[in-house]
Coordinates of C-alpha atoms in Angstrom, one line a residue:
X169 CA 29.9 23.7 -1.8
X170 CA 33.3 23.3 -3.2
X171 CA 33.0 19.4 -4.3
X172 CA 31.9 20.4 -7.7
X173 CA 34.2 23.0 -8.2
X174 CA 37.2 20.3 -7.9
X175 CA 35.1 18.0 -10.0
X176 CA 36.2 20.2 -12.5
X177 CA 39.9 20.4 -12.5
X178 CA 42.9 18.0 -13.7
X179 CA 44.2 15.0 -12.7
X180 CA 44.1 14.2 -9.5
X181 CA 41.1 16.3 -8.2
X182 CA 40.2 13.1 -6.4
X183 CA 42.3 13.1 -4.3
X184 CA 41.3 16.9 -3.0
X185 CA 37.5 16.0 -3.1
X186 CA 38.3 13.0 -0.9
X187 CA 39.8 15.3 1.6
X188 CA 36.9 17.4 1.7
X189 CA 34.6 14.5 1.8
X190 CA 36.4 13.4 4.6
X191 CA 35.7 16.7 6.5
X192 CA 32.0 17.3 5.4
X193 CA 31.3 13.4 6.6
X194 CA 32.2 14.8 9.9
X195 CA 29.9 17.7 9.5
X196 CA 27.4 16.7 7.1
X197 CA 24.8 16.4 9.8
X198 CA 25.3 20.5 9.9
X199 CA 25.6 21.4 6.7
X200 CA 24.0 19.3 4.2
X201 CA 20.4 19.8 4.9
X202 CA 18.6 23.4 3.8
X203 CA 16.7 25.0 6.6
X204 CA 13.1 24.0 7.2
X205 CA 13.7 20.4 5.2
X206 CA 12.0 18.6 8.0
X207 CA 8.7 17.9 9.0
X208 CA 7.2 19.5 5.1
X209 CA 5.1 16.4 4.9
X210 CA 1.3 16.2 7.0
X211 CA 0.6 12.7 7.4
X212 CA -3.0 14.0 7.3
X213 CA -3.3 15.6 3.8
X214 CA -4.4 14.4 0.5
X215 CA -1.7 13.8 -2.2
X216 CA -2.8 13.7 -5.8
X217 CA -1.4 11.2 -8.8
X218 CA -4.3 13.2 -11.1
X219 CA -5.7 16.9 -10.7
X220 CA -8.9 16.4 -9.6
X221 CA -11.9 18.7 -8.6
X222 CA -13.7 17.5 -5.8
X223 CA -16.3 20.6 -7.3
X224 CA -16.7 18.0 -10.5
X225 CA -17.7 15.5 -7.8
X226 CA -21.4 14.8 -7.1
X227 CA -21.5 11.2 -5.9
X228 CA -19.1 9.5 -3.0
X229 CA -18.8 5.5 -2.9
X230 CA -17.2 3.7 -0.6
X231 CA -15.7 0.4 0.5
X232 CA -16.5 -0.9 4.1
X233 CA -13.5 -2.5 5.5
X234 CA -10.6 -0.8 5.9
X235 CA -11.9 2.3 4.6
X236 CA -14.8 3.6 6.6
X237 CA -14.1 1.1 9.1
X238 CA -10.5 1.2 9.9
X239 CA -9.4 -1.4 12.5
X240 CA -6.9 -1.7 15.4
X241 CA -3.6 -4.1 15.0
X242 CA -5.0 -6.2 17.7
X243 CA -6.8 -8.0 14.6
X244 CA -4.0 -9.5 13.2
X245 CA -2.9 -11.3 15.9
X246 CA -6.8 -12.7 16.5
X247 CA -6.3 -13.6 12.4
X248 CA -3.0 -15.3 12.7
X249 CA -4.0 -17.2 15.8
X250 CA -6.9 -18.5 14.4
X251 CA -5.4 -19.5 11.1
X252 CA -2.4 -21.4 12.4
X253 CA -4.9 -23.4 15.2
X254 CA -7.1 -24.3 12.1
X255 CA -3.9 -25.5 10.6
X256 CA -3.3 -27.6 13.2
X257 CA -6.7 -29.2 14.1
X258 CA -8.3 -28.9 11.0
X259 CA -5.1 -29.7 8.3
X260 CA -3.7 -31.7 10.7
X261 CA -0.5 -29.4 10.8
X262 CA 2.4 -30.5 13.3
X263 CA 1.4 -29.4 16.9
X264 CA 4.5 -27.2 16.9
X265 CA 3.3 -24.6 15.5
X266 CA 1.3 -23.6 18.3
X267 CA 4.7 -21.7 19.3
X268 CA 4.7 -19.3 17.1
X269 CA 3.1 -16.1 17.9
X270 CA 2.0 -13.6 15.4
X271 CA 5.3 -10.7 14.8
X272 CA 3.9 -7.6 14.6
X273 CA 5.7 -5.6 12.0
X274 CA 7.2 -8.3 10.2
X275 CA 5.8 -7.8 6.5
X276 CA 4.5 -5.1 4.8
X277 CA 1.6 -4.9 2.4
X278 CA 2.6 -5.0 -1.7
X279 CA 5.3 -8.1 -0.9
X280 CA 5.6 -10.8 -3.6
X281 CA 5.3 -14.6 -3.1
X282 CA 7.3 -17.1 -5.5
X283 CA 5.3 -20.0 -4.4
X284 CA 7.5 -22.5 -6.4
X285 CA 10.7 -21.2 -4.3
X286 CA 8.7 -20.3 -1.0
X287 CA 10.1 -16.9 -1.3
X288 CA 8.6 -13.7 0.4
X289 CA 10.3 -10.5 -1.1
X290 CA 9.7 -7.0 -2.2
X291 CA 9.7 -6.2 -6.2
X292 CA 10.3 -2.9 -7.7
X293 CA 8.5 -1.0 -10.4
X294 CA 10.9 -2.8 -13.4
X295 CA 10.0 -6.5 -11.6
X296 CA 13.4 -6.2 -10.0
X297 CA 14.1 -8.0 -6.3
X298 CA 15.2 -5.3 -3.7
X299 CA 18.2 -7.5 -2.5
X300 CA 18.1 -7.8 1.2
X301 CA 14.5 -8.4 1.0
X302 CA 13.9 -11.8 0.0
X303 CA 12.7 -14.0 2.7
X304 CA 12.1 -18.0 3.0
X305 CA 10.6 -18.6 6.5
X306 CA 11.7 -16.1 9.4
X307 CA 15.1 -16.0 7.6
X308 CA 17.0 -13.8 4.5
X309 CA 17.9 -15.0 1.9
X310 CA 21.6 -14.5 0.6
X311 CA 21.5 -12.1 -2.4
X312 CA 23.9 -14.2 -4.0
X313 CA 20.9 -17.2 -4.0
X314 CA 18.5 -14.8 -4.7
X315 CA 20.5 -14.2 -8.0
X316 CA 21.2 -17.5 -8.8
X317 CA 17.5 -18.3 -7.9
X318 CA 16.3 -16.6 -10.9
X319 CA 19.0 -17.4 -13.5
X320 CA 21.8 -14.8 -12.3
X321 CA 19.7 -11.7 -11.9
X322 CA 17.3 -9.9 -9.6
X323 CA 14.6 -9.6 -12.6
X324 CA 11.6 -11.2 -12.6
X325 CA 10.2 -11.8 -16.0
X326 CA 6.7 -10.6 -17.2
X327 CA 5.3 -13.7 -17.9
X328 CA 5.9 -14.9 -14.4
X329 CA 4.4 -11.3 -12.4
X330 CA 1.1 -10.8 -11.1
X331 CA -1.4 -10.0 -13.4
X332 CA -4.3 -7.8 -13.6
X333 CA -5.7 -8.5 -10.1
X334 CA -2.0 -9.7 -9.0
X335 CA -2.7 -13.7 -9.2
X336 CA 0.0 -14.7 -11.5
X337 CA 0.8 -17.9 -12.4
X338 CA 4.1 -18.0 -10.0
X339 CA 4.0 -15.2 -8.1
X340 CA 1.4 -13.9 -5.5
X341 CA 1.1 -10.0 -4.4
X342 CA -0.3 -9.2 -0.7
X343 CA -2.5 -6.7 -1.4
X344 CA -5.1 -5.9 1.4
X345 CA -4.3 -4.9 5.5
X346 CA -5.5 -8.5 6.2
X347 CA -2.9 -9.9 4.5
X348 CA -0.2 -8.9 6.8
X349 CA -1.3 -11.9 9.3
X350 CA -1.4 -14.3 6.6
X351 CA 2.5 -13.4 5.2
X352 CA 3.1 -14.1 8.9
X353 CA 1.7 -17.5 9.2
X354 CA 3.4 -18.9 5.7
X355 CA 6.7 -17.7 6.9
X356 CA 6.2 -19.2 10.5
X357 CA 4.7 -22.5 9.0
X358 CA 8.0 -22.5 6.6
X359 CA 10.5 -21.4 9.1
X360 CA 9.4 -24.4 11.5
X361 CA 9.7 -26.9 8.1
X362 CA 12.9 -26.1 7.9
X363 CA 14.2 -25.8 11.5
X364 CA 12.6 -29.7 11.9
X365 CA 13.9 -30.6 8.7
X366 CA 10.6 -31.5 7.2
X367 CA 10.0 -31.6 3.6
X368 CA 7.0 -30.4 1.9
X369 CA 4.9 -29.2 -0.9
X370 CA 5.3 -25.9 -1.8
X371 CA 2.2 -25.1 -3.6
X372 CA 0.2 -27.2 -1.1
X373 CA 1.5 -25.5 2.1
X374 CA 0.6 -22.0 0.7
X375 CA -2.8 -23.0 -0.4
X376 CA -3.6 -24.5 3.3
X377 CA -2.6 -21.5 4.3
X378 CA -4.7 -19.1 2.2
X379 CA -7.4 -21.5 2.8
X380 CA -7.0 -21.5 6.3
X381 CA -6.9 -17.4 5.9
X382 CA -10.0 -17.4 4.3
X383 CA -11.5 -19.7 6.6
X384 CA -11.0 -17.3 9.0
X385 CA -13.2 -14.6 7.1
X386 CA -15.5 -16.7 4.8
X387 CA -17.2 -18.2 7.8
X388 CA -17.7 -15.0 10.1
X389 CA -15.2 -15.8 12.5
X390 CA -13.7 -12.4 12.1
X391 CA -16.6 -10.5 12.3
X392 CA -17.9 -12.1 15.5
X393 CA -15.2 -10.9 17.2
X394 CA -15.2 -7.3 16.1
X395 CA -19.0 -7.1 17.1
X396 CA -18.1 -8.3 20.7
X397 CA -16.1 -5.5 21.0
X398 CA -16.3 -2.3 18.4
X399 CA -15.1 -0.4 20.8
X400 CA -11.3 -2.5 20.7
X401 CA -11.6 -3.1 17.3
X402 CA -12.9 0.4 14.8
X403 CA -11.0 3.2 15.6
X404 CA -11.9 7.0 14.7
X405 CA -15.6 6.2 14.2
X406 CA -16.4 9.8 15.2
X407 CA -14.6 11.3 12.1
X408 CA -15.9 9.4 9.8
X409 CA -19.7 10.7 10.9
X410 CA -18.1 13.8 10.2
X411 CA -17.2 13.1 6.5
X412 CA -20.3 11.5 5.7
X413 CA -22.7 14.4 7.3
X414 CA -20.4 17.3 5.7
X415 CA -20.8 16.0 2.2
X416 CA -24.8 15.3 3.0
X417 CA -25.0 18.7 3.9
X418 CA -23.3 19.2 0.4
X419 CA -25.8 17.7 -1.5
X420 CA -23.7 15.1 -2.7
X421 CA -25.1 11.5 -2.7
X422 CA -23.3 8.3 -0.9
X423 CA -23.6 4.7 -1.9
X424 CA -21.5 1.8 -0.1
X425 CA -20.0 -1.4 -1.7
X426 CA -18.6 -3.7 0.4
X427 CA -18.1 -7.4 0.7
X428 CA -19.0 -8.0 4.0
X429 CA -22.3 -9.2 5.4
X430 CA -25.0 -6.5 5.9
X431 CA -25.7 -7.4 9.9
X432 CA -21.4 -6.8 10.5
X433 CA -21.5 -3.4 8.5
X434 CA -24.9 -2.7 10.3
X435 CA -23.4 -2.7 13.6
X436 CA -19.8 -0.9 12.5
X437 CA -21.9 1.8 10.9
X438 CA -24.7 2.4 14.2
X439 CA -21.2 2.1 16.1
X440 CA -19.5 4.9 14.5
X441 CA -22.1 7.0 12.5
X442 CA -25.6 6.0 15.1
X443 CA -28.5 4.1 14.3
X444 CA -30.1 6.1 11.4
X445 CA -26.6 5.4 9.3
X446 CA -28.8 4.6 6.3
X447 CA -30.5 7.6 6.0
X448 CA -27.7 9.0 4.9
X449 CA -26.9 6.7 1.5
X450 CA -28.5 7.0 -1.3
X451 CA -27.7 2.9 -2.0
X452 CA -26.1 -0.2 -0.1
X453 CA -24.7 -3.1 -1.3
X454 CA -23.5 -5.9 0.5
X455 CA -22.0 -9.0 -0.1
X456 CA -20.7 -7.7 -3.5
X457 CA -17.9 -10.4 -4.5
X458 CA -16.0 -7.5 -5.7
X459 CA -14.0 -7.3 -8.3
X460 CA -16.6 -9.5 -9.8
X461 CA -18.6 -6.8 -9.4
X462 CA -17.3 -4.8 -11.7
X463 CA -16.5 -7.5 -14.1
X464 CA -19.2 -10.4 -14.5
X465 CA -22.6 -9.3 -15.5
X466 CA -24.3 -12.1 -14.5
X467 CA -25.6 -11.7 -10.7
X468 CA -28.5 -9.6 -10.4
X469 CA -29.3 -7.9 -7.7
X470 CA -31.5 -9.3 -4.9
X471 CA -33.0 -6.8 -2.1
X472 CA -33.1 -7.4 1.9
X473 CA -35.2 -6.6 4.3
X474 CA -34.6 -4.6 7.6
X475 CA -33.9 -7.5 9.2
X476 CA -31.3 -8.9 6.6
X477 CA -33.5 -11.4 5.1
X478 CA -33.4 -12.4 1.4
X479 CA -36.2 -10.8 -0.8
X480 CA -37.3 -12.7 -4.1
X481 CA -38.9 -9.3 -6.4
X482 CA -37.2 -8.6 -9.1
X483 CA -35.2 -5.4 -8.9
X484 CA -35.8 -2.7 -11.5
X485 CA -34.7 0.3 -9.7
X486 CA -32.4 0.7 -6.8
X487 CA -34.3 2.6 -3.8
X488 CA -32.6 4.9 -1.6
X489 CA -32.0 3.4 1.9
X490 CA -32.7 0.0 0.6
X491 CA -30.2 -2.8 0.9
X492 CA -29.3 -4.9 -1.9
X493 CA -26.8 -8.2 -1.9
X494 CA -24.6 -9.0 -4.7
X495 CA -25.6 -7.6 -8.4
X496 CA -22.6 -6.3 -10.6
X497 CA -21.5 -2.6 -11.8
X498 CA -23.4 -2.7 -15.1
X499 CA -27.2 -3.0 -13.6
X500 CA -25.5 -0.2 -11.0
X501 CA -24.6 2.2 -13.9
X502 CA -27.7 1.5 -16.1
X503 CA -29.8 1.9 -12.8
X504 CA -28.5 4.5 -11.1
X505 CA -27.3 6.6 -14.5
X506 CA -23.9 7.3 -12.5
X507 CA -21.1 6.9 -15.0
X508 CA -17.9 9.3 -15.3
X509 CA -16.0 11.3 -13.3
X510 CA -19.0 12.7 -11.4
X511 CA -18.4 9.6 -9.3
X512 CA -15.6 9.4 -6.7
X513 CA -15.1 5.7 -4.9
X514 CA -12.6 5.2 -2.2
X515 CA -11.3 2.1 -1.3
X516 CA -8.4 0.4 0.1
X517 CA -7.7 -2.4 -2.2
X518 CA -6.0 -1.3 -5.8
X519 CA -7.1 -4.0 -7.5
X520 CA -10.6 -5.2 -6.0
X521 CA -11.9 -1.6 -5.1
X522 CA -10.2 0.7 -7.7
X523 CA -8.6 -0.9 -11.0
X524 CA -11.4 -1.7 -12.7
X525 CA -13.4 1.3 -11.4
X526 CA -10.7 4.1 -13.2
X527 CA -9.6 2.3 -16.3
X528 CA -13.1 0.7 -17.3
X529 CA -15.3 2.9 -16.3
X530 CA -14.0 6.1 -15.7
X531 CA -14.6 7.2 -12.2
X532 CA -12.5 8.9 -10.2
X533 CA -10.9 6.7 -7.5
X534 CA -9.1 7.6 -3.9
X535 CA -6.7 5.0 -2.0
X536 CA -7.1 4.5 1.6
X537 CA -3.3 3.8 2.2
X538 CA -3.1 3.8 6.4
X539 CA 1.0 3.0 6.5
X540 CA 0.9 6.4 4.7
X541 CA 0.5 8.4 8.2
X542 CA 3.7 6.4 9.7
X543 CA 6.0 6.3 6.5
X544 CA 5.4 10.1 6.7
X545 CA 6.2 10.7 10.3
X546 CA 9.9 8.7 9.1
X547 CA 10.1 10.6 6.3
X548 CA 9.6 14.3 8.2
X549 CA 12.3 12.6 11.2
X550 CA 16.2 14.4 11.2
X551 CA 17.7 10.9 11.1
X552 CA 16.0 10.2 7.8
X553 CA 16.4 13.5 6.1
X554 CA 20.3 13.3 7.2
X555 CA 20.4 9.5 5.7
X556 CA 18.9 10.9 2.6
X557 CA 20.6 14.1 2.1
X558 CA 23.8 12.5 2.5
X559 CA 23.1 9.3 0.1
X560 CA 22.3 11.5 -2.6
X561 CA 26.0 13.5 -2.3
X562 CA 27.6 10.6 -2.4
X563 CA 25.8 8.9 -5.6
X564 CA 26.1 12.4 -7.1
X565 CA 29.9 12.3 -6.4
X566 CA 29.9 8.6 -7.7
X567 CA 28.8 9.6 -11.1
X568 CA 30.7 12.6 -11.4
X569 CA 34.3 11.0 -10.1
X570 CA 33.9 7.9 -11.6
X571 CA 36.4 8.9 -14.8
X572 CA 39.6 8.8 -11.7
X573 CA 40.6 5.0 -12.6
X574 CA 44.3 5.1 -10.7
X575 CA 44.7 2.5 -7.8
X576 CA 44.3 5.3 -5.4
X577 CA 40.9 6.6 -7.2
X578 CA 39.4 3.7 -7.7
X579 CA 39.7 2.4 -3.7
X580 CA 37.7 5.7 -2.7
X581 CA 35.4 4.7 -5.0
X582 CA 35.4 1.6 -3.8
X583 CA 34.5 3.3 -0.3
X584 CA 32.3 5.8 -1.4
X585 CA 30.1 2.1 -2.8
X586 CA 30.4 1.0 0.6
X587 CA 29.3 3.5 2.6
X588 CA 26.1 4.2 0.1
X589 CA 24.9 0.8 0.5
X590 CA 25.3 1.1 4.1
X591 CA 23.0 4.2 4.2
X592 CA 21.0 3.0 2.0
X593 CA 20.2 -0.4 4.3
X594 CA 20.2 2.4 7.1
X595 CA 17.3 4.3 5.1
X596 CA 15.6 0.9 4.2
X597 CA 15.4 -0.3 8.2
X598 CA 14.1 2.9 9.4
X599 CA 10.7 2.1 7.9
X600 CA 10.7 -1.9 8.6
X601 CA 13.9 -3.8 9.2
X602 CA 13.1 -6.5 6.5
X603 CA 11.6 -5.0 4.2
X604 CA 11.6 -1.5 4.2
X605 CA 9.5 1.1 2.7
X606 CA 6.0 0.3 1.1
X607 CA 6.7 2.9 -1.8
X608 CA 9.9 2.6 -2.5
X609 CA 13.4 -0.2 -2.9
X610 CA 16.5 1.7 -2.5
X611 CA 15.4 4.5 -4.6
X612 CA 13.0 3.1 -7.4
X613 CA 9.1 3.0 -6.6
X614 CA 7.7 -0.2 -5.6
X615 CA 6.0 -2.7 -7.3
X616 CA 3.1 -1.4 -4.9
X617 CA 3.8 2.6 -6.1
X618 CA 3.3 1.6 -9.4
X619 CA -0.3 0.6 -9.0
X620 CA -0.9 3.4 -6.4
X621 CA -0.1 5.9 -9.1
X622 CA -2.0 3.9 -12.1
X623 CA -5.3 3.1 -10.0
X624 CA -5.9 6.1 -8.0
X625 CA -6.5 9.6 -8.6
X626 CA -5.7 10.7 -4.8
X627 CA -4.5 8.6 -1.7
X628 CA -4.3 9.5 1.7
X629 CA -3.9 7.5 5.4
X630 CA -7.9 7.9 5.8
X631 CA -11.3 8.8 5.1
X632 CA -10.8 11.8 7.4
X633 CA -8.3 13.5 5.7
X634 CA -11.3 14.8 3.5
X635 CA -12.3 16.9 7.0
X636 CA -9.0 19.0 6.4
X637 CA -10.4 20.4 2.6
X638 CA -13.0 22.1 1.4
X639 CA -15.4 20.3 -0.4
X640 CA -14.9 22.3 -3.3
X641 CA -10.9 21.6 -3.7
X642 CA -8.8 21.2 -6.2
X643 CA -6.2 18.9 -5.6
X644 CA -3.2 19.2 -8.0
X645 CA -0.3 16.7 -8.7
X646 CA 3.3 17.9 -7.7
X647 CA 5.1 18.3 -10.7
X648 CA 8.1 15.5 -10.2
X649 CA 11.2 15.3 -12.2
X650 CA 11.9 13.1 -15.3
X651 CA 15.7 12.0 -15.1
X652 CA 16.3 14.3 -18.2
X653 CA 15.0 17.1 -15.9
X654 CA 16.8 16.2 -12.7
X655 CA 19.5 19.0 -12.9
X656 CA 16.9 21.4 -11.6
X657 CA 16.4 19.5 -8.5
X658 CA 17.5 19.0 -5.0
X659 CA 19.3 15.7 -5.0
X660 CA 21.9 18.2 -7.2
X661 CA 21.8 20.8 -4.8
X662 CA 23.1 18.5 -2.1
X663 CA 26.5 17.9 -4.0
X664 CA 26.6 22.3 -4.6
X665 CA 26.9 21.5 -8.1
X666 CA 24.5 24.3 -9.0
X667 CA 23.9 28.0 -7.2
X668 CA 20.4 28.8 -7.6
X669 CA 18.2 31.9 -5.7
X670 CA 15.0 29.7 -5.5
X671 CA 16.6 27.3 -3.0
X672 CA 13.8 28.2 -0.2
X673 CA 10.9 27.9 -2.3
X674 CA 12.4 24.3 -4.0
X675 CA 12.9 22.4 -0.7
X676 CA 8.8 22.6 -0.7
X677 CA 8.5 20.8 -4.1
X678 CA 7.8 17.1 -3.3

């Protein structure tokens, strides 16, 4: 409590600050964190971007896979496996490559892909690299490379990042869950290029592979094996029955829009909800080819029967527990009258489920973000709050003794650096050892944060975090600090540079 008081005095302050440094580092574990600190964060609750009223709601939507269906990790491995075998037999790939397993817990989802420089990496919110997160194969990449790499800095220019639906010209964002499997497979197939010395194409190896991905989906592989065994594969099915007969009982009306095949999501939703599934949505649309869906006008929609067989009639109303294939989102609204935020759609995609959805048309959107449950359970740990706590001491003391410019000065400074950077790559491999955090770099959001916060109103780990709310809530955004407002916050606390009597009340304000 005293390191801001010496901040304050002459020449050679420094010096006494360094002392006491010295002793808190040995005690900081103690001292630095404010009663209670831990474990504020529920992985189960709701967090809001936008105050919404779920009151103001009358209609739910929601994607299929990944949202009402969430699915074990056992899938990615089936994923990869298949993908790298069609590789082989089917692209003629070297045999090789049948070595390499899939690595659970290698990538995360959000990464970008420089496919001209067959790099894998994690981008902040200002298109900066995280150095220490740029990967070509199985292997980092020096950040001095990475630098060089892009014209001696870390930035990535606009022109060269994602765009709208994050399929930019150079660079490819991993969106979706299923894409963990397929980062895997283009830096296995890459490492084992290198390794044997093999030269090759960069932008036709990462379109084998995303064909070989798609293969995997596109012609019902993936679903056939989920079928075999629901029980392996969906997980929670008994909650999510519970959301969708609570808001029935509501009076609210459901619709589902998913791009799966109706006989797959026929036999996940009998799994998890029971056979009279359909009673309970007011409309069901399959195959959708979202986010065409929202975008093109042309498809119209075409109605199945019970057994999933195409119908020819022309469709001028949309019949409640009737199943339509394809169509687009302007027949839905001009059928259906359900415009505004009266309409609440969850999904787990930010670009194919919710852009379109909240800054075209309007209606209020929720993320289905699972990694949210474990990054919280890190978050709420002792070891991270102490890793926190303490990097935020020393950046404070960074700025505020960074005027001390003798020899003497400048080497603590020098180690102060050091030992930041250290917690901070400490910080980073608590959540993933390559690549750290989904929402944030060092301390910046994410490239993935970004969109979180521009394409959803609320986000949460699952569809059965709405079981811990009344249907009626409010949910209201914490209010969180603009830079020119952080002196009333906690990372200033943690260097004593300011007494205040709310300190209980403040450690609650996320």
């Amino acid at each position: 409590s005293h390191l801001a008081m010496d901040s304050s005095r002459g020449a050679g302050s420094l010096g006494r600050v360094c002392s006491c440094l010295s002793h808190c580092g040995a005690t900081k574990t103690l001292n630095l964190l404010p009663p209670g600190v831990c474990n504020l964060l529920n992985p189960a609750a709701i967090y809001a971007n936008n105050e919404i009223s779920l009151g103001d709601v009358e209609i739910y939507g929601f994607d299929y896979d990944y949202t009402l269906a969430q699915y074990s990790n056992l899938l990615h491995s089936m994923i990869f496996n298949t993908a790298r075998d069609i590789l082989i037999e089917q692209f003629k790939y070297p045999e090789g490559l049948g070595k390499y397993d899939y690595i659970p817990g290698f990538a995360i989802r959000g990464l970008h892909y420089d496919v001209q420089k067959s790099l894998l990496m994690k981008i902040d919110a200002f298109h900066y690299v995280q150095l220490g997160t740029a990967y070509r194969g199985l292997k980092p990449v020096p950040d001095e490379e990475v630098i060089e790499l892009y014209g001696g800095t870390q930035h990535i220019p606009l022109y060269q990042m994602s765009d709208f639906y994050g399929k930019g010209p150079s660079l490819k964002q991993f969106m979706d869950i299923f894409s963990l499997p397929e980062m895997t497979l283009l830096s296995s197939v890459i490492d084992y290029f290198i390794t044997h010395g093999i030269e090759f194409d960069q932008v036709h190896l990462y379109k084998d592979i995303s064909d070989a991905i798609r293969d995997v989906h596109v012609k019902g592989v993936m679903y056939k094996w989920i079928e075999k065994d629901l029980e392996q594969y969906i997980l929670h099915g008994d909650e999510i029955y519970a959301v969708l007969n609570r808001l029935v009982n509501h009076k609210k009306k459901l619709f589902l829009i998913t791009n799966s095949p109706f006989s797959f999501v026929d036999k996940g939703m009998k799994h998890m909800v029971g056979k009279n599934w359909r009673d309970l949505f007011d409309m069901v649309i399959v195959q959708a080819d979202k986010p065409n869906f929202f975008t093109d006008r042309r498809k119209p929609f075409r109605k199945l029967d019970d057994k999933g067989s195409l119908q020819w009639d022309k469709i001028n109303q949309l019949e409640k527990g009737k199943i339509y294939k394809e169509g687009n989102l302007f027949d839905f609204l001009r059928l259906t009258g359900w415009r505004g935020s009266k309409v609440l759609y969850f999904g787990d995609h930010l670009y194919s489920d919710l852009a379109d959805l909240m800054l075209r048309h309007g209606w209020r959107t929720g993320a289905i973000v699972p990694e949210l449950e474990t990054e919280i359970r890190i978050i709420n740990t002792e070891q991270y709050m102490h890793s926190l706590t303490w990097q935020q001491a020393l950046t404070g003391l960074l700025e505020r003794m960074q005027m001390y410019q003798d020899a003497e000065s400048k080497q603590v400074l020098l180690e102060w650096m050091k030992e930041r950077q250290e917690i901070r790559s400490l910080t980073k491999n608590l959540f993933n050892p390559q690549f750290g955090s989904i929402f944030r770099t060092f301390h910046n959001p994410t490239y993935f944060s970004r969109r979180l916060v521009r394409f959803s109103d609320i986000y949460m780990a699952s569809i059965s975090c709405l079981l811990n709310y009344d249907v009626n809530f409010t949910f209201y955004p914490r209010r969180t600090p603009l830079q020119h407002e952080a002196p009333l916050w906690m990372d200033q606390l943690c260097t004593g540079c300011m007494k205040t009597p709310f300190l209980e009340e403040m450690v609650h304000i996320r």
